[in-house]
Coordinates of C-alpha atoms and ligand atoms in Angstrom, one line a residue:
X1 CA 0.0 0.0 0.0
X2 CA 1.4 3.4 -1.0
X3 CA 1.9 6.0 1.8
X4 CA -1.1 8.3 1.7
X5 CA -0.7 11.7 0.1
X6 CA -3.8 13.7 0.7
X7 CA -4.6 16.8 -1.3
X8 CA -7.0 19.2 0.5
X9 CA -8.7 21.5 -2.0
X10 CA -10.3 24.9 -1.3
X11 CA -8.3 25.0 1.9
X12 CA -9.0 28.7 2.4
X13 CA -8.9 29.7 6.0
X14 CA -9.1 26.2 7.5
X15 CA -5.6 26.3 8.9
X16 CA -6.4 24.4 12.1
X17 CA -7.9 21.5 10.2
X18 CA -4.8 21.3 7.9
X19 CA -2.6 21.3 10.9
X20 CA -4.6 18.4 12.4
X21 CA -4.1 16.4 9.1
X22 CA -0.4 17.1 9.1
X23 CA -0.2 15.8 12.7
X24 CA -2.2 12.7 12.1
X25 CA -0.8 11.7 8.7
X26 CA 2.5 10.8 10.4
X27 CA 3.9 8.7 7.6
X28 CA 2.0 10.4 4.9
X29 CA 2.0 13.7 3.2
X30 CA -0.6 16.5 3.2
X31 CA -0.9 19.1 0.4
X32 CA -3.3 22.0 0.3
X33 CA -4.7 23.8 -2.8
X34 CA -6.5 27.1 -3.3
X35 CA -7.0 29.6 -6.1
X36 CA -5.4 32.3 -4.0
X37 CA -1.8 32.4 -2.6
X38 CA -3.2 34.4 0.3
X39 CA -5.2 31.5 1.6
X40 CA -3.6 30.9 5.0
X41 CA -4.3 27.2 5.3
X42 CA -1.9 26.6 2.3
X43 CA 1.0 27.4 4.5
X44 CA 0.2 24.7 7.2
X45 CA 0.5 21.8 4.7
X46 CA 3.7 20.0 3.7
X47 CA 3.2 21.3 0.1
X48 CA 0.8 23.7 -1.4
X49 CA -0.5 24.5 -4.9
X50 CA -2.3 27.4 -6.5
X51 CA -5.0 26.1 -8.8
X52 CA -7.7 27.7 -11.0
X53 CA -11.0 28.8 -9.5
X54 CA -13.4 25.9 -9.0
X55 CA -15.7 27.4 -11.6
X56 CA -12.9 27.3 -14.3
X57 CA -14.0 24.8 -17.0
X58 CA -10.6 23.0 -16.7
X59 CA -10.6 22.8 -12.9
X60 CA -11.1 19.1 -12.7
X61 CA -8.5 18.4 -15.4
X62 CA -6.1 20.6 -13.6
X63 CA -6.6 18.6 -10.4
X64 CA -6.2 15.3 -12.2
X65 CA -2.9 16.5 -13.7
X66 CA -1.7 17.8 -10.3
X67 CA -2.6 14.5 -8.6
X68 CA -0.6 12.6 -11.2
X69 CA 2.4 14.8 -11.1
X70 CA 2.6 14.9 -7.3
X71 CA 1.5 11.2 -6.7
X72 CA -1.5 12.2 -4.7
X73 CA -3.5 9.2 -3.4
X74 CA -6.6 11.0 -1.9
X75 CA -8.5 14.2 -2.4
X76 CA -10.7 16.1 0.0
X77 CA -12.6 19.3 -0.5
X78 CA -13.6 21.6 2.3
X79 CA -16.4 23.6 0.5
X80 CA -19.9 22.7 -0.8
X81 CA -19.8 24.1 -4.3
X82 CA -17.2 21.7 -5.7
X83 CA -18.5 18.5 -4.0
X84 CA -20.9 17.5 -6.8
X85 CA -18.4 17.9 -9.6
X86 CA -15.7 16.0 -7.6
X87 CA -18.2 13.2 -7.0
X88 CA -19.1 13.2 -10.7
X89 CA -15.4 12.8 -11.6
X90 CA -14.9 10.1 -8.9
X91 CA -14.1 7.4 -11.5
X92 CA -11.6 9.5 -13.4
X93 CA -9.6 10.0 -10.2
X94 CA -10.0 6.3 -9.2
X95 CA -8.4 5.3 -12.6
X96 CA -5.2 7.2 -11.7
X97 CA -5.2 5.8 -8.1
X98 CA -6.8 8.7 -6.3
X99 CA -9.6 8.2 -3.8
X100 CA -11.9 11.1 -3.8
X101 CA -13.2 11.4 -0.2
X102 CA -16.7 12.4 -1.1
X103 CA -20.3 11.0 -1.0
X104 CA -22.0 9.8 -4.2
X105 CA -23.1 12.6 -6.5
X106 CA -26.9 12.0 -5.8
X107 CA -26.3 12.3 -2.1
X108 CA -24.3 15.5 -2.5
X109 CA -27.0 16.9 -4.8
X110 CA -29.7 16.1 -2.1
X111 CA -27.7 17.9 0.6
X112 CA -27.1 20.9 -1.7
X113 CA -30.8 21.4 -2.5
X114 CA -32.7 22.6 0.6
X115 CA -36.1 22.0 -0.9
X116 CA -35.2 18.4 -2.0
X117 CA -33.9 17.8 1.5
X118 CA -37.2 18.9 2.9
X119 CA -39.3 16.6 0.7
X120 CA -36.8 13.8 1.5
X121 CA -37.3 14.3 5.3
X122 CA -41.1 14.4 4.9
X123 CA -40.9 11.1 3.1
X124 CA -38.7 9.5 5.7
X125 CA -40.7 10.8 8.7
X126 CA -37.9 13.1 9.9
X127 CA -39.0 16.4 11.4
X128 CA -37.9 19.3 9.2
X129 CA -39.0 23.0 9.0
X130 CA -42.0 23.4 6.6
X131 CA -40.4 24.7 3.4
X132 CA -41.9 26.4 0.3
X133 CA -40.1 26.9 -3.0
X134 CA -42.4 29.4 -4.6
X135 CA -44.0 32.6 -3.4
X136 CA -47.4 31.3 -4.4
X137 CA -47.0 28.1 -2.3
X138 CA -46.0 30.2 0.7
X139 CA -48.9 32.6 0.3
X140 CA -51.3 29.7 0.1
X141 CA -49.9 28.2 3.2
X142 CA -50.1 31.5 5.0
X143 CA -53.8 31.9 4.0
X144 CA -54.4 28.3 5.3
X145 CA -52.6 29.3 8.5
X146 CA -50.2 26.4 8.0
X147 CA -47.4 28.8 8.7
X148 CA -46.9 32.2 10.4
X149 CA -44.2 34.9 10.8
X150 CA -41.4 35.1 11.5
X151 CA -40.0 32.9 8.7
X152 CA -36.6 32.3 7.2
X153 CA -35.9 33.2 3.6
X154 CA -32.8 31.8 2.0
X155 CA -31.3 30.5 -1.3
X156 CA -32.4 27.0 -2.2
X157 CA -28.8 26.1 -3.0
X158 CA -27.0 28.4 -0.5
X159 CA -24.1 27.9 1.9
X160 CA -22.1 29.8 4.4
X161 CA -25.3 31.6 5.6
X162 CA -25.1 33.9 2.6
X163 CA -28.4 35.8 1.9
X164 CA -30.2 34.0 4.8
X165 CA -32.7 36.3 6.5
X166 CA -35.3 36.2 9.2
X167 CA -38.4 38.0 7.9
X168 CA -41.4 39.3 9.8
X169 CA -43.9 40.3 7.1
X170 CA -45.3 39.3 3.7
X171 CA -44.2 42.5 1.9
X172 CA -40.6 41.8 3.0
X173 CA -40.8 38.2 1.7
X174 CA -42.3 39.5 -1.6
X175 CA -39.5 42.1 -1.9
X176 CA -36.8 39.4 -1.4
X177 CA -38.5 37.2 -4.1
X178 CA -38.5 40.2 -6.5
X179 CA -34.8 40.8 -5.9
X180 CA -33.5 37.2 -6.4
X181 CA -34.2 33.9 -7.9
X182 CA -34.1 30.5 -6.4
X183 CA -35.3 31.4 -2.9
X184 CA -37.2 29.2 -0.4
X185 CA -39.3 30.2 2.6
X186 CA -39.0 28.2 5.8
X187 CA -40.8 27.9 9.0
X188 CA -38.8 29.5 11.9
X189 CA -37.3 26.9 14.2
X190 CA -37.4 28.3 17.7
X191 CA -34.9 26.5 19.9
X192 CA -31.3 25.7 20.5
X193 CA -29.2 24.8 17.3
X194 CA -26.9 21.8 17.5
X195 CA -24.0 21.3 15.1
X196 CA -23.2 17.6 14.7
X197 CA -19.9 16.2 13.3
X198 CA -20.3 12.7 11.9
X199 CA -17.8 10.3 10.4
X200 CA -19.0 7.4 8.2
X201 CA -16.3 4.9 7.6
X202 CA -15.3 4.8 3.9
X203 CA -14.9 1.0 3.9
X204 CA -17.6 -0.3 6.3
X205 CA -20.1 2.5 5.5
X206 CA -20.8 2.4 9.3
X207 CA -21.2 5.5 11.4
X208 CA -18.1 5.5 13.6
X209 CA -18.2 8.9 15.3
X210 CA -20.9 11.5 16.3
X211 CA -19.9 14.7 18.1
X212 CA -22.6 17.1 19.2
X213 CA -22.1 20.8 20.1
X214 CA -24.7 23.3 21.1
X215 CA -24.1 26.4 19.0
X216 CA -23.8 29.4 21.3
X217 CA -22.6 32.1 18.9
X218 CA -22.4 32.2 15.1
X219 CA -20.1 34.4 13.1
X220 CA -19.9 34.6 9.3
X221 CA -21.9 31.5 8.9
X222 CA -19.7 29.4 11.2
X223 CA -19.9 28.3 14.8
X224 CA -17.8 30.7 16.8
X225 CA -18.6 29.5 20.3
X226 CA -20.1 26.2 21.3
X227 CA -20.4 23.7 24.1
X228 CA -20.1 19.9 23.7
X229 CA -23.1 17.8 24.7
X230 CA -23.9 14.1 24.7
X231 CA -27.4 13.2 23.7
X232 CA -28.7 9.7 22.8
X233 CA -31.7 11.1 20.9
X234 CA -29.3 13.0 18.5
X235 CA -27.2 9.9 18.0
X236 CA -30.4 8.0 17.0
X237 CA -31.5 10.8 14.7
X238 CA -28.2 10.8 12.9
X239 CA -28.2 7.0 12.4
X240 CA -31.8 7.1 11.1
X241 CA -31.2 10.1 8.8
X242 CA -28.2 8.4 7.2
X243 CA -30.0 5.1 6.4
X244 CA -29.9 4.5 2.7
X245 CA -28.4 7.8 1.7
X246 CA -25.0 6.6 0.8
X247 CA -23.4 9.5 2.6
X248 CA -19.8 8.7 3.7
X249 CA -16.7 10.4 5.2
X250 CA -16.8 13.6 7.3
X251 CA -20.3 15.1 7.5
X252 CA -21.7 18.1 9.2
X253 CA -25.4 18.2 10.4
X254 CA -27.4 21.2 11.6
X255 CA -30.2 20.2 14.0
X256 CA -32.7 22.2 16.0
X257 CA -34.2 21.2 19.3
X258 CA -37.7 22.6 19.4
X259 CA -39.3 21.8 22.7
X260 CA -37.6 18.4 22.7
X261 CA -38.4 17.5 19.1
X262 CA -35.3 17.2 16.9
X263 CA -35.6 18.9 13.5
X264 CA -33.0 18.2 10.9
X265 CA -32.0 21.5 9.3
X266 CA -29.3 20.5 6.9
X267 CA -26.4 18.2 6.1
X268 CA -23.2 19.4 4.6
X269 CA -21.4 16.4 3.2
X270 CA -17.9 17.7 4.3
X271 CA -16.0 18.9 7.3
X272 CA -17.9 21.5 9.2
X273 CA -16.4 24.8 10.2
X274 CA -16.8 23.9 13.8
X275 CA -15.0 20.6 13.5
X276 CA -12.0 21.8 15.6
X277 CA -14.2 21.5 18.7
X278 CA -14.7 17.8 18.0
X279 CA -11.0 17.2 17.5
X280 CA -10.0 19.0 20.6
X281 CA -12.5 16.9 22.6
X282 CA -10.9 13.7 21.2
X283 CA -13.0 12.9 18.1
X284 CA -10.3 12.3 15.5
X285 CA -11.6 12.3 11.9
X286 CA -8.1 12.8 10.3
X287 CA -6.8 9.7 12.0
X288 CA -9.9 7.7 10.9
X289 CA -9.4 8.9 7.3
X290 CA -5.8 7.9 7.5
X291 CA -6.8 4.4 8.6
X292 CA -9.3 4.1 5.8
X293 CA -6.8 5.2 3.2
X294 CA -4.4 2.5 4.5
X295 CA -7.2 0.0 3.9
X296 CA -8.2 -0.4 7.6
X297 CA -11.7 -0.2 9.0
X298 CA -12.4 2.0 12.0
X299 CA -14.5 0.7 14.9
X300 CA -17.6 2.7 15.9
X301 CA -16.9 4.8 19.1
X302 CA -20.0 6.9 19.3
X303 CA -20.4 9.4 22.2
X304 CA -16.8 8.9 23.4
X305 CA -15.8 12.5 24.0
X306 CA -15.6 15.2 26.7
X307 CA -19.0 16.7 27.6
X308 CA -19.4 20.4 28.7
X309 CA -16.3 21.7 27.0
X310 CA -16.7 25.2 25.6
X311 CA -15.0 26.1 22.4
X312 CA -14.1 29.7 21.4
X313 CA -12.6 30.5 18.1
X314 CA -10.1 33.3 17.9
X315 CA -7.8 35.1 15.6
X316 CA -4.2 34.2 14.7
X317 CA -1.9 35.4 11.9
X318 CA 0.5 33.8 9.5
X319 CA 3.2 35.7 7.7
X320 CA 5.0 34.7 4.5
X321 CA 7.9 36.4 2.8
X322 CA 7.5 38.2 -0.5
X323 CA 9.7 35.5 -2.0
X324 CA 7.5 32.7 -0.6
X325 CA 4.4 34.5 -1.9
X326 CA 5.9 34.9 -5.4
X327 CA 7.0 31.3 -5.4
X328 CA 3.4 30.2 -4.6
X329 CA 2.0 32.4 -7.2
X330 CA 4.6 31.3 -9.7
X331 CA 3.8 27.6 -9.1
X332 CA 0.3 28.0 -10.4
X333 CA -0.7 24.6 -11.9
Ligands
ADP401 N1 -35.7 27.7 9.6 C1 -34.8 28.3 10.4 N2 -35.1 28.5 11.7 C2 -34.2 29.1 12.5 N3 -33.0 29.4 12.1 C3 -32.6 29.2 10.9 C4 -33.5 28.6 9.9 N4 -32.9 28.5 8.7 C5 -31.7 29.0 8.9 N5 -31.5 29.4 10.2 C6 -30.2 30.0 10.7 O1 -29.4 30.4 9.7 C7 -28.2 29.6 9.6 C8 -27.8 29.3 8.1 O2 -28.9 28.7 7.5 P1 -28.7 27.3 6.7 O3 -30.0 26.8 6.3 O4 -27.8 26.3 7.6 O5 -27.9 27.7 5.5 P2 -26.4 27.6 5.0 O6 -26.4 26.4 4.0 O7 -26.1 28.9 4.3 O8 -25.5 27.3 6.2 C9 -28.5 28.4 10.4 O9 -27.3 27.8 11.0 C10 -29.5 29.0 11.5 O10 -28.7 29.6 12.5
MG402 MG1 -25.8 25.7 7.6

């Protein structure tokens, strides 16, 4: 078995996560890629590469070439918008010996479409906020008193909390629908929000880890402060939700506790921005991924972490010399 060489794409600001990978991939290598030489996480990896933007038509071809040149054995993306295209190219990477750590394309598509996720949950008997994908459907529900204000209006395919708003009146909802396309209206979930980090073993397809944090403060769409909690009802929900979905690898769930009923809000089929809390409490996904890439199965260890630990994110800085910066920029693939 070749020593794992992991390429983390769209590394961005996820410096802590890249550091964890470097620590856990003891005999392996960790590379990071981004379209900007000013992405700080690049400089935490053993090697880094500047690649085209993910929307570039040749992006996947560039990655394939880079993987071949650098003898990469596995690829992992940290952002939603490239998951589906990586999943679609899964076989092309497999042919050159690269494991793409991503769920199947249909599973990624389901997670990326908030209306599809709603209908999926209704079908599976999983509590989910009532969701409307047209203004007319929302107005009808309002007239039937199926739903009331406040509501949440957001893009059907959004991420990073961009354009998510809490709205208190119909004219405001109408105004938002006038301004943009592809919006949905959602029932307001009134209760504590939980962020759940899940690892599904790539080989056994079994859930091996579930870490729950109560979100205390959000900032720029990410959990900024949180507290670890252990709840059997959340563990059960996660196992139930995952049945038959094909989702694998690191996953990030958003769940609301509304008077004791758990509502699934969304699943991001990738590392969540709050994952450092899980790692620091002893839930080690990079080590599990390393084991999987070495052909070993991980044993389930659900709920084995420190409860009541508060996580606070904070600033740090990284400096690179002009020479290093130029070198990175110059090495564009
Ligand atoms: N229906 C809702 N009820 C209450 N809060 C919501 C609702 N929808 C979104 N939010 C808040 O907005 C945040 C971002 O919304 P989310 O649906 O997770 O979109 P994104 O994919 O952009 O992360 C959530 O983490 C939550 O705090
Ligand atoms: Mg979210």
